Amino acid sequence: MFRNIMLITAVMLLSLSVAAFAEFPEPYRDPNAALRYLMAMGRMPQLTEDEVKLLTDISSAEAFSALPDSLKRKVAEAGFQNIFNQLKAAAACTECSFVPDSKFEPQDLIPPYRALRTFARYVNAGAWQVISGGDHEKGAQLLVYVFKFGADSEKYQPLIGYMLGVGIRYIALNSMKNVLAGNYKVEAKKIITDYLKALPRPAFNARDSLVWERIYFVKTLDMLASSTEGVVELLKSVSDETKPVGEQSLSCVPYQRILLGAVEMALMDGLKFEPGKPAAEIIGELVKKQYLKAAPVCPDKGEYKIEFIKEDDFKVSCSCGADPEKSVEKKEEVKPAINPELEAKAKEYLSSGRLAKDVKEIHEYFDKVMACDPLESGLVEKLKTMKNDYEGRDNILIKAILPDFSKVYEKQFSLQEAIDGLIR
């Protein structure tokens, strides 16, 4: 009898504790999907540069079958439950930020963009291994998770992050296209089409990217226009001198970030750069084709290097040692000599009241672009006309650092067309 009473009491206490526990959520239940993605990335085996190259063209079972057996064994991890479950958990999260400590400043640390892209390709290849093994449904679900990873990876970042997100989506879409066109189970195809049909329109909303680009832009503008030296640099960028936009006392990191974004955008437009081509020539081409306003110059007198592992896989670095993925050490500022003529113009500009007018016009430009209907017919041409109008004004801020938003919207429309083509 006593034993039965004790057993009933223990069950009641356990029930009460479970109820109390349910009432107060566990503190480690963080809604940030980035945590799950990073845990999944931690399960990815070490890949050599040659293996990374081989993963860039996997969008069919035939392409997967051509991989060496040693790489196939590594790719098998992507289909195991450890990675699959983390991707599933990430897809269920309500938030995703790879930059939780960002101050939205040019020298902020950036996510490991190349590592994120490599992981997407790794999981994409894993999907084809699973499909090749007969589990078409699980393979299709992995492709959905790759697409979702692309959408999640861009959030709370400037335009470069959004371009990465669009690129990852295309990795998934190219594989999805072959699954839908191939001799695979109807259930697997339904997983893909149901997901794509449920996406908002547009699936990539360029206006969302401008929200964060504007915050970074304003912070950069504050740094540039707050001193005579900053305005001098702006004046250099719109003169015949090929100098960077920014103060010479800044770290090289913001300039590398600008280069990363310019190369990313150019590659998505279909430009090709030969492996081994000097960085100076690549930068010159980017300036010529208006992916860069001016050629960036390292403030620490370093030389930029742009390495293409493959056509769409690249690394940007500088001989000065600055790395956008590592924290920047504060260096003692050594101000270079300033061109007296430009210094006089900068002082005149700051005292004239034109700065307030120019800043107001920049915000006006952002407002007009962001007010556009993202699905409006002829929007890209409308934005090009708007850009030409503002660049034709006597506004050095616009001439020096105004992004070309029409290119971003071109990516939005082309991605949506690709999705629509799969679900018609």
CSV table of C-alpha atoms in Angstrom, one decimal:
chain,number,residue,atom,x,y,z
A,1,MET,CA,0.0,0.0,0.0
A,2,PHE,CA,2.8,2.4,1.0
A,3,ARG,CA,4.6,1.6,-2.2
A,4,ASN,CA,1.5,2.4,-4.3
A,5,ILE,CA,1.0,5.7,-2.5
A,6,MET,CA,4.7,6.6,-3.2
A,7,LEU,CA,4.4,5.6,-6.8
A,8,ILE,CA,1.2,7.7,-7.3
A,9,THR,CA,2.9,10.7,-5.5
A,10,ALA,CA,6.0,10.4,-7.8
A,11,VAL,CA,3.8,10.3,-10.9
A,12,MET,CA,1.9,13.4,-9.7
A,13,LEU,CA,5.2,15.3,-8.9
A,14,LEU,CA,6.6,14.3,-12.3
A,15,SER,CA,3.4,15.5,-14.0
A,16,LEU,CA,3.6,18.8,-12.2
A,17,SER,CA,7.2,19.3,-13.1
A,18,VAL,CA,6.5,18.6,-16.8
A,19,ALA,CA,3.6,21.1,-16.8
A,20,ALA,CA,5.8,23.7,-15.2
A,21,PHE,CA,8.6,23.0,-17.6
A,22,ALA,CA,6.2,23.4,-20.5
A,23,GLU,CA,5.0,26.7,-19.2
A,24,PHE,CA,8.5,28.1,-19.1
A,25,PRO,CA,10.3,27.5,-22.5
A,26,GLU,CA,13.9,26.2,-22.3
A,27,PRO,CA,16.4,29.0,-22.7
A,28,TYR,CA,18.4,27.3,-25.4
A,29,ARG,CA,15.5,27.1,-27.8
A,30,ASP,CA,16.8,30.0,-29.9
A,31,PRO,CA,14.8,30.7,-33.1
A,32,ASN,CA,17.9,31.6,-35.1
A,33,ALA,CA,18.2,29.2,-38.0
A,34,ALA,CA,21.9,30.2,-38.5
A,35,LEU,CA,22.8,28.2,-35.4
A,36,ARG,CA,21.4,25.0,-37.0
A,37,TYR,CA,23.1,25.7,-40.4
A,38,LEU,CA,26.4,26.3,-38.7
A,39,MET,CA,26.0,23.0,-36.7
A,40,ALA,CA,25.3,21.2,-40.0
A,41,MET,CA,28.3,22.8,-41.6
A,42,GLY,CA,30.4,21.5,-38.7
A,43,ARG,CA,29.4,18.0,-39.8
A,44,MET,CA,30.6,18.5,-43.3
A,45,PRO,CA,33.9,16.6,-43.9
A,46,GLN,CA,37.0,18.6,-44.8
A,47,LEU,CA,37.1,19.2,-48.6
A,48,THR,CA,40.2,19.9,-50.7
A,49,GLU,CA,40.2,22.7,-53.2
A,50,ASP,CA,39.9,20.2,-56.0
A,51,GLU,CA,36.9,18.5,-54.4
A,52,VAL,CA,35.2,21.9,-54.0
A,53,LYS,CA,35.7,22.5,-57.7
A,54,LEU,CA,34.1,19.2,-58.5
A,55,LEU,CA,31.0,20.0,-56.5
A,56,THR,CA,30.2,23.2,-58.6
A,57,ASP,CA,28.6,21.4,-61.5
A,58,ILE,CA,26.4,18.8,-59.9
A,59,SER,CA,22.8,19.2,-61.0
A,60,SER,CA,22.0,15.7,-62.2
A,61,ALA,CA,22.4,12.0,-61.3
A,62,GLU,CA,24.8,11.7,-64.3
A,63,ALA,CA,27.0,14.5,-63.0
A,64,PHE,CA,27.0,13.0,-59.5
A,65,SER,CA,28.0,9.5,-60.8
A,66,ALA,CA,31.1,11.0,-62.4
A,67,LEU,CA,32.5,12.1,-59.0
A,68,PRO,CA,35.4,10.0,-57.6
A,69,ASP,CA,34.4,7.5,-55.0
A,70,SER,CA,36.4,9.2,-52.3
A,71,LEU,CA,34.3,12.4,-52.7
A,72,LYS,CA,31.1,10.4,-52.9
A,73,ARG,CA,31.9,8.9,-49.5
A,74,LYS,CA,32.3,12.4,-48.1
A,75,VAL,CA,29.1,13.6,-49.8
A,76,ALA,CA,27.2,10.7,-48.2
A,77,GLU,CA,27.3,12.6,-44.9
A,78,ALA,CA,24.9,15.2,-46.3
A,79,GLY,CA,22.2,12.6,-46.5
A,80,PHE,CA,22.7,11.2,-43.0
A,81,GLN,CA,20.3,12.2,-40.2
A,82,ASN,CA,22.8,14.5,-38.4
A,83,ILE,CA,22.9,17.1,-41.3
A,84,PHE,CA,19.4,16.4,-42.5
A,85,ASN,CA,17.9,17.0,-39.0
A,86,GLN,CA,19.8,20.2,-38.6
A,87,LEU,CA,18.5,21.5,-42.0
A,88,LYS,CA,15.0,20.4,-41.0
A,89,ALA,CA,15.3,22.3,-37.7
A,90,ALA,CA,16.7,25.4,-39.5
A,91,ALA,CA,13.8,25.4,-42.0
A,92,ALA,CA,11.3,25.5,-39.1
A,93,CYS,CA,13.0,28.5,-37.4
A,94,THR,CA,11.3,31.9,-37.5
A,95,GLU,CA,14.6,33.9,-37.8
A,96,CYS,CA,18.0,33.6,-39.4
A,97,SER,CA,21.0,35.9,-38.9
A,98,PHE,CA,24.6,35.2,-39.6
A,99,VAL,CA,25.4,38.7,-38.4
A,100,PRO,CA,23.8,38.9,-34.9
A,101,ASP,CA,26.4,41.4,-33.6
A,102,SER,CA,26.4,43.6,-36.7
A,103,LYS,CA,26.5,47.4,-36.2
A,104,PHE,CA,25.7,47.9,-39.9
A,105,GLU,CA,29.1,49.5,-40.4
A,106,PRO,CA,31.5,49.0,-43.4
A,107,GLN,CA,34.1,47.3,-41.2
A,108,ASP,CA,31.7,44.8,-39.7
A,109,LEU,CA,32.7,41.2,-39.9
A,110,ILE,CA,30.9,39.4,-42.8
A,111,PRO,CA,29.7,35.8,-42.8
A,112,PRO,CA,32.1,33.3,-44.5
A,113,TYR,CA,30.4,33.6,-47.9
A,114,ARG,CA,32.5,31.1,-49.7
A,115,ALA,CA,32.0,28.5,-47.0
A,116,LEU,CA,28.2,29.0,-47.1
A,117,ARG,CA,28.2,28.6,-50.9
A,118,THR,CA,30.4,25.4,-50.6
A,119,PHE,CA,28.1,24.0,-48.0
A,120,ALA,CA,25.1,24.6,-50.3
A,121,ARG,CA,26.9,22.7,-53.1
A,122,TYR,CA,27.8,20.0,-50.8
A,123,VAL,CA,24.2,19.4,-49.6
A,124,ASN,CA,23.0,19.7,-53.3
A,125,ALA,CA,25.4,16.9,-54.2
A,126,GLY,CA,24.2,14.9,-51.2
A,127,ALA,CA,20.7,15.2,-52.6
A,128,TRP,CA,21.7,13.6,-55.8
A,129,GLN,CA,23.5,10.8,-53.9
A,130,VAL,CA,20.3,10.1,-52.0
A,131,ILE,CA,18.2,10.3,-55.2
A,132,SER,CA,20.7,7.9,-57.0
A,133,GLY,CA,20.2,5.5,-54.1
A,134,GLY,CA,16.4,5.4,-54.7
A,135,ASP,CA,15.1,7.7,-52.0
A,136,HIS,CA,13.8,10.4,-54.4
A,137,GLU,CA,11.6,12.0,-51.7
A,138,LYS,CA,14.4,12.6,-49.3
A,139,GLY,CA,16.6,14.0,-52.1
A,140,ALA,CA,13.9,16.4,-53.1
A,141,GLN,CA,13.5,17.5,-49.6
A,142,LEU,CA,17.3,18.2,-49.4
A,143,LEU,CA,17.0,20.4,-52.5
A,144,VAL,CA,14.2,22.3,-50.8
A,145,TYR,CA,16.4,22.8,-47.8
A,146,VAL,CA,19.2,24.2,-50.0
A,147,PHE,CA,16.8,26.7,-51.6
A,148,LYS,CA,15.6,27.7,-48.1
A,149,PHE,CA,19.2,28.0,-47.0
A,150,GLY,CA,19.8,30.5,-49.8
A,151,ALA,CA,16.8,32.6,-48.7
A,152,ASP,CA,17.8,32.5,-45.1
A,153,SER,CA,21.5,33.3,-45.6
A,154,GLU,CA,20.9,36.7,-47.1
A,155,LYS,CA,18.9,38.3,-44.2
A,156,TYR,CA,20.0,41.4,-42.4
A,157,GLN,CA,22.9,42.0,-44.8
A,158,PRO,CA,23.8,44.5,-47.5
A,159,LEU,CA,23.4,43.7,-51.1
A,160,ILE,CA,26.4,41.3,-51.3
A,161,GLY,CA,24.6,39.0,-48.9
A,162,TYR,CA,21.5,39.0,-51.0
A,163,MET,CA,23.5,38.2,-54.2
A,164,LEU,CA,24.9,35.2,-52.3
A,165,GLY,CA,21.4,34.1,-51.4
A,166,VAL,CA,20.2,34.3,-55.0
A,167,GLY,CA,23.2,32.3,-56.1
A,168,ILE,CA,22.5,29.5,-53.6
A,169,ARG,CA,18.9,29.4,-54.7
A,170,TYR,CA,20.0,28.8,-58.3
A,171,ILE,CA,22.1,25.9,-57.1
A,172,ALA,CA,18.9,24.3,-55.9
A,173,LEU,CA,16.8,25.4,-58.8
A,174,ASN,CA,19.2,23.9,-61.4
A,175,SER,CA,18.9,20.5,-59.6
A,176,MET,CA,15.1,20.9,-59.1
A,177,LYS,CA,14.7,21.4,-62.8
A,178,ASN,CA,16.3,18.1,-63.6
A,179,VAL,CA,14.3,16.2,-61.0
A,180,LEU,CA,11.1,17.6,-62.4
A,181,ALA,CA,12.1,16.7,-65.9
A,182,GLY,CA,13.5,13.3,-65.1
A,183,ASN,CA,12.2,9.8,-64.4
A,184,TYR,CA,11.7,10.3,-60.7
A,185,LYS,CA,8.8,9.5,-58.3
A,186,VAL,CA,5.7,11.7,-58.5
A,187,GLU,CA,5.9,12.2,-54.7
A,188,ALA,CA,9.4,13.7,-55.0
A,189,LYS,CA,8.3,16.1,-57.7
A,190,LYS,CA,5.4,17.1,-55.6
A,191,ILE,CA,7.6,18.0,-52.7
A,192,ILE,CA,9.5,20.4,-55.0
A,193,THR,CA,6.5,21.9,-56.8
A,194,ASP,CA,4.5,22.3,-53.6
A,195,TYR,CA,7.3,24.2,-52.0
A,196,LEU,CA,7.9,26.5,-55.0
A,197,LYS,CA,4.2,27.2,-55.4
A,198,ALA,CA,4.0,28.2,-51.7
A,199,LEU,CA,6.8,30.8,-52.0
A,200,PRO,CA,5.8,34.5,-52.0
A,201,ARG,CA,5.9,36.5,-55.2
A,202,PRO,CA,8.5,37.6,-55.9
A,203,ALA,CA,10.5,34.8,-54.2
A,204,PHE,CA,13.4,37.2,-53.9
A,205,ASN,CA,12.1,40.6,-53.0
A,206,ALA,CA,14.8,43.1,-54.0
A,207,ARG,CA,13.1,45.8,-51.8
A,208,ASP,CA,13.9,43.7,-48.7
A,209,SER,CA,17.6,43.9,-49.6
A,210,LEU,CA,17.4,47.7,-49.9
A,211,VAL,CA,16.2,48.0,-46.3
A,212,TRP,CA,19.6,46.7,-45.0
A,213,GLU,CA,21.7,48.2,-47.8
A,214,ARG,CA,20.3,51.6,-46.9
A,215,ILE,CA,21.3,51.2,-43.3
A,216,TYR,CA,24.9,50.3,-44.3
A,217,PHE,CA,24.8,53.1,-46.8
A,218,VAL,CA,23.8,55.8,-44.3
A,219,LYS,CA,26.5,54.6,-41.8
A,220,THR,CA,29.1,54.8,-44.6
A,221,LEU,CA,27.8,58.2,-45.6
A,222,ASP,CA,28.1,59.5,-42.1
A,223,MET,CA,31.7,58.4,-42.0
A,224,LEU,CA,32.6,59.9,-45.3
A,225,ALA,CA,30.8,63.3,-45.0
A,226,SER,CA,31.8,64.0,-41.4
A,227,SER,CA,35.3,65.3,-42.2
A,228,THR,CA,37.2,67.2,-44.8
A,229,GLU,CA,39.4,64.1,-45.5
A,230,GLY,CA,36.2,62.0,-46.2
A,231,VAL,CA,34.8,64.6,-48.6
A,232,VAL,CA,38.3,64.7,-50.3
A,233,GLU,CA,38.0,61.0,-51.0
A,234,LEU,CA,34.5,61.5,-52.4
A,235,LEU,CA,35.8,64.2,-54.7
A,236,LYS,CA,38.7,61.9,-55.8
A,237,SER,CA,36.2,59.2,-56.8
A,238,VAL,CA,34.4,61.5,-59.2
A,239,SER,CA,37.6,63.1,-60.6
A,240,ASP,CA,40.1,61.6,-62.9
A,241,GLU,CA,42.0,60.0,-60.0
A,242,THR,CA,41.2,56.3,-59.4
A,243,LYS,CA,40.9,56.3,-55.7
A,244,PRO,CA,38.6,54.4,-53.3
A,245,VAL,CA,35.5,55.8,-51.9
A,246,GLY,CA,36.3,56.2,-48.2
A,247,GLU,CA,38.7,57.6,-45.7
A,248,GLN,CA,42.3,56.6,-46.0
A,249,SER,CA,42.3,55.8,-42.3
A,250,LEU,CA,39.7,53.1,-42.7
A,251,SER,CA,40.6,49.4,-42.8
A,252,CYS,CA,41.0,47.7,-46.1
A,253,VAL,CA,38.0,45.5,-45.1
A,254,PRO,CA,35.2,47.7,-46.6
A,255,TYR,CA,37.0,47.9,-49.9
A,256,GLN,CA,37.3,44.1,-50.1
A,257,ARG,CA,33.6,43.8,-49.3
A,258,ILE,CA,32.9,46.2,-52.3
A,259,LEU,CA,35.1,44.0,-54.5
A,260,LEU,CA,33.3,40.8,-53.4
A,261,GLY,CA,29.9,42.4,-54.2
A,262,ALA,CA,31.0,43.7,-57.6
A,263,VAL,CA,32.5,40.3,-58.7
A,264,GLU,CA,29.4,38.5,-57.4
A,265,MET,CA,27.1,40.7,-59.4
A,266,ALA,CA,29.2,40.4,-62.5
A,267,LEU,CA,29.3,36.6,-62.3
A,268,MET,CA,25.5,36.5,-62.0
A,269,ASP,CA,25.3,38.6,-65.1
A,270,GLY,CA,27.3,36.0,-67.0
A,271,LEU,CA,30.7,37.6,-67.1
A,272,LYS,CA,33.6,35.2,-67.2
A,273,PHE,CA,37.1,35.9,-65.8
A,274,GLU,CA,40.1,33.8,-66.7
A,275,PRO,CA,41.9,32.0,-63.8
A,276,GLY,CA,45.1,33.8,-63.1
A,277,LYS,CA,44.0,37.1,-64.6
A,278,PRO,CA,45.6,40.0,-62.6
A,279,ALA,CA,43.3,41.6,-60.1
A,280,ALA,CA,44.1,45.1,-61.6
A,281,GLU,CA,42.7,43.9,-65.0
A,282,ILE,CA,39.6,42.4,-63.4
A,283,ILE,CA,39.0,45.6,-61.4
A,284,GLY,CA,39.5,47.7,-64.5
A,285,GLU,CA,36.8,45.6,-66.3
A,286,LEU,CA,34.4,46.0,-63.3
A,287,VAL,CA,34.8,49.7,-63.4
A,288,LYS,CA,34.4,49.8,-67.2
A,289,LYS,CA,31.1,47.8,-67.0
A,290,GLN,CA,30.0,50.0,-64.0
A,291,TYR,CA,30.0,47.3,-61.3
A,292,LEU,CA,32.3,49.6,-59.5
A,293,LYS,CA,32.2,53.4,-59.3
A,294,ALA,CA,36.0,53.6,-59.0
A,295,ALA,CA,38.9,51.2,-58.5
A,296,PRO,CA,39.4,50.6,-54.8
A,297,VAL,CA,42.9,51.2,-53.5
A,298,CYS,CA,44.0,49.6,-50.2
A,299,PRO,CA,44.6,52.3,-47.6
A,300,ASP,CA,47.6,50.3,-46.3
A,301,LYS,CA,49.2,50.2,-49.7
A,302,GLY,CA,48.4,46.5,-50.2
A,303,GLU,CA,47.7,44.8,-53.5
A,304,TYR,CA,44.4,43.1,-54.1
A,305,LYS,CA,44.2,39.5,-55.3
A,306,ILE,CA,41.2,37.9,-56.9
A,307,GLU,CA,41.5,34.1,-57.2
A,308,PHE,CA,39.1,32.1,-59.3
A,309,ILE,CA,38.9,28.5,-58.0
A,310,LYS,CA,36.4,27.9,-60.8
A,311,GLU,CA,34.3,30.2,-63.0
A,312,ASP,CA,31.8,31.1,-60.2
A,313,ASP,CA,33.9,30.3,-57.1
A,314,PHE,CA,36.4,33.0,-56.1
A,315,LYS,CA,38.3,34.5,-53.2
A,316,VAL,CA,39.3,38.2,-52.6
A,317,SER,CA,42.3,39.0,-50.5
A,318,CYS,CA,44.8,41.8,-50.0
A,319,SER,CA,48.6,41.6,-49.3
A,320,CYS,CA,48.0,44.0,-46.3
A,321,GLY,CA,46.5,41.1,-44.4
A,322,ALA,CA,43.1,42.6,-43.7
A,323,ASP,CA,40.3,39.9,-43.8
A,324,PRO,CA,36.6,40.7,-43.9
A,325,GLU,CA,36.0,37.5,-41.9
A,326,LYS,CA,38.3,38.5,-39.1
A,327,SER,CA,38.2,41.4,-36.6
A,328,VAL,CA,40.1,44.5,-37.4
A,329,GLU,CA,42.9,45.7,-35.2
A,330,LYS,CA,42.9,49.4,-34.6
A,331,LYS,CA,46.0,50.9,-36.2
A,332,GLU,CA,47.7,54.1,-35.5
A,333,GLU,CA,46.4,56.5,-38.1
A,334,VAL,CA,48.9,57.9,-40.6
A,335,LYS,CA,47.2,60.6,-42.7
A,336,PRO,CA,48.6,61.0,-46.2
A,337,ALA,CA,49.2,64.4,-47.7
A,338,ILE,CA,46.0,65.9,-49.1
A,339,ASN,CA,45.8,67.5,-52.5
A,340,PRO,CA,45.4,71.2,-51.6
A,341,GLU,CA,43.0,71.9,-54.5
A,342,LEU,CA,40.7,69.0,-53.4
A,343,GLU,CA,41.0,70.0,-49.8
A,344,ALA,CA,39.8,73.5,-50.7
A,345,LYS,CA,36.9,72.1,-52.7
A,346,ALA,CA,36.0,69.8,-49.8
A,347,LYS,CA,35.9,72.7,-47.3
A,348,GLU,CA,33.9,74.8,-49.6
A,349,TYR,CA,31.4,71.9,-50.1
A,350,LEU,CA,31.0,71.4,-46.3
A,351,SER,CA,30.5,75.1,-45.7
A,352,SER,CA,28.1,75.7,-48.6
A,353,GLY,CA,25.1,73.7,-47.2
A,354,ARG,CA,25.2,71.4,-50.2
A,355,LEU,CA,25.8,68.3,-48.0
A,356,ALA,CA,22.3,68.5,-46.5
A,357,LYS,CA,20.8,68.8,-49.9
A,358,ASP,CA,22.8,65.9,-51.4
A,359,VAL,CA,21.9,63.6,-48.4
A,360,LYS,CA,18.2,64.5,-48.8
A,361,GLU,CA,18.3,63.6,-52.5
A,362,ILE,CA,19.9,60.2,-51.7
A,363,HIS,CA,17.1,59.4,-49.2
A,364,GLU,CA,14.6,60.6,-51.8
A,365,TYR,CA,16.2,58.2,-54.3
A,366,PHE,CA,15.9,55.3,-51.9
A,367,ASP,CA,12.3,56.2,-51.0
A,368,LYS,CA,11.3,56.2,-54.7
A,369,VAL,CA,13.0,52.9,-55.5
A,370,MET,CA,11.5,51.2,-52.4
A,371,ALA,CA,8.0,52.6,-53.2
A,372,CYS,CA,7.9,50.7,-56.5
A,373,ASP,CA,5.8,47.6,-57.0
A,374,PRO,CA,8.4,44.8,-57.1
A,375,LEU,CA,6.3,43.0,-59.8
A,376,GLU,CA,5.6,46.1,-61.9
A,377,SER,CA,6.1,45.5,-65.6
A,378,GLY,CA,9.0,47.5,-67.0
A,379,LEU,CA,10.4,48.2,-63.6
A,380,VAL,CA,14.0,47.5,-64.5
A,381,GLU,CA,13.9,50.1,-67.3
A,382,LYS,CA,12.1,52.5,-65.0
A,383,LEU,CA,14.9,52.2,-62.4
A,384,LYS,CA,17.6,52.7,-65.0
A,385,THR,CA,15.9,56.0,-66.0
A,386,MET,CA,15.6,57.0,-62.4
A,387,LYS,CA,19.3,56.2,-61.8
A,388,ASN,CA,20.3,58.3,-64.9
A,389,ASP,CA,18.2,61.2,-63.6
A,390,TYR,CA,19.8,61.3,-60.2
A,391,GLU,CA,23.3,60.7,-61.5
A,392,GLY,CA,22.9,63.7,-63.8
A,393,ARG,CA,22.3,66.0,-60.9
A,394,ASP,CA,25.1,68.0,-59.3
A,395,ASN,CA,25.4,65.7,-56.3
A,396,ILE,CA,28.8,64.3,-55.6
A,397,LEU,CA,27.4,61.7,-53.1
A,398,ILE,CA,25.2,60.2,-55.8
A,399,LYS,CA,28.0,60.2,-58.4
A,400,ALA,CA,30.4,58.6,-56.0
A,401,ILE,CA,28.6,55.9,-54.1
A,402,LEU,CA,25.0,55.4,-55.4
A,403,PRO,CA,24.4,51.7,-56.2
A,404,ASP,CA,22.7,50.7,-59.4
A,405,PHE,CA,19.5,49.1,-58.1
A,406,SER,CA,18.2,48.1,-61.5
A,407,LYS,CA,20.8,45.2,-61.5
A,408,VAL,CA,19.4,43.9,-58.3
A,409,TYR,CA,15.8,44.0,-59.6
A,410,GLU,CA,17.0,42.2,-62.8
A,411,LYS,CA,18.1,39.3,-60.5
A,412,GLN,CA,14.7,39.4,-58.8
A,413,PHE,CA,12.8,39.0,-62.1
A,414,SER,CA,15.1,36.4,-63.6
A,415,LEU,CA,14.9,34.2,-60.5
A,416,GLN,CA,11.1,34.5,-60.5
A,417,GLU,CA,10.9,33.6,-64.2
A,418,ALA,CA,13.0,30.5,-63.4
A,419,ILE,CA,10.7,29.4,-60.6
A,420,ASP,CA,7.6,30.1,-62.7
A,421,GLY,CA,9.0,28.0,-65.5
A,422,LEU,CA,9.2,25.0,-63.1
A,423,ILE,CA,5.6,25.2,-61.7
A,424,ARG,CA,3.6,26.1,-64.8
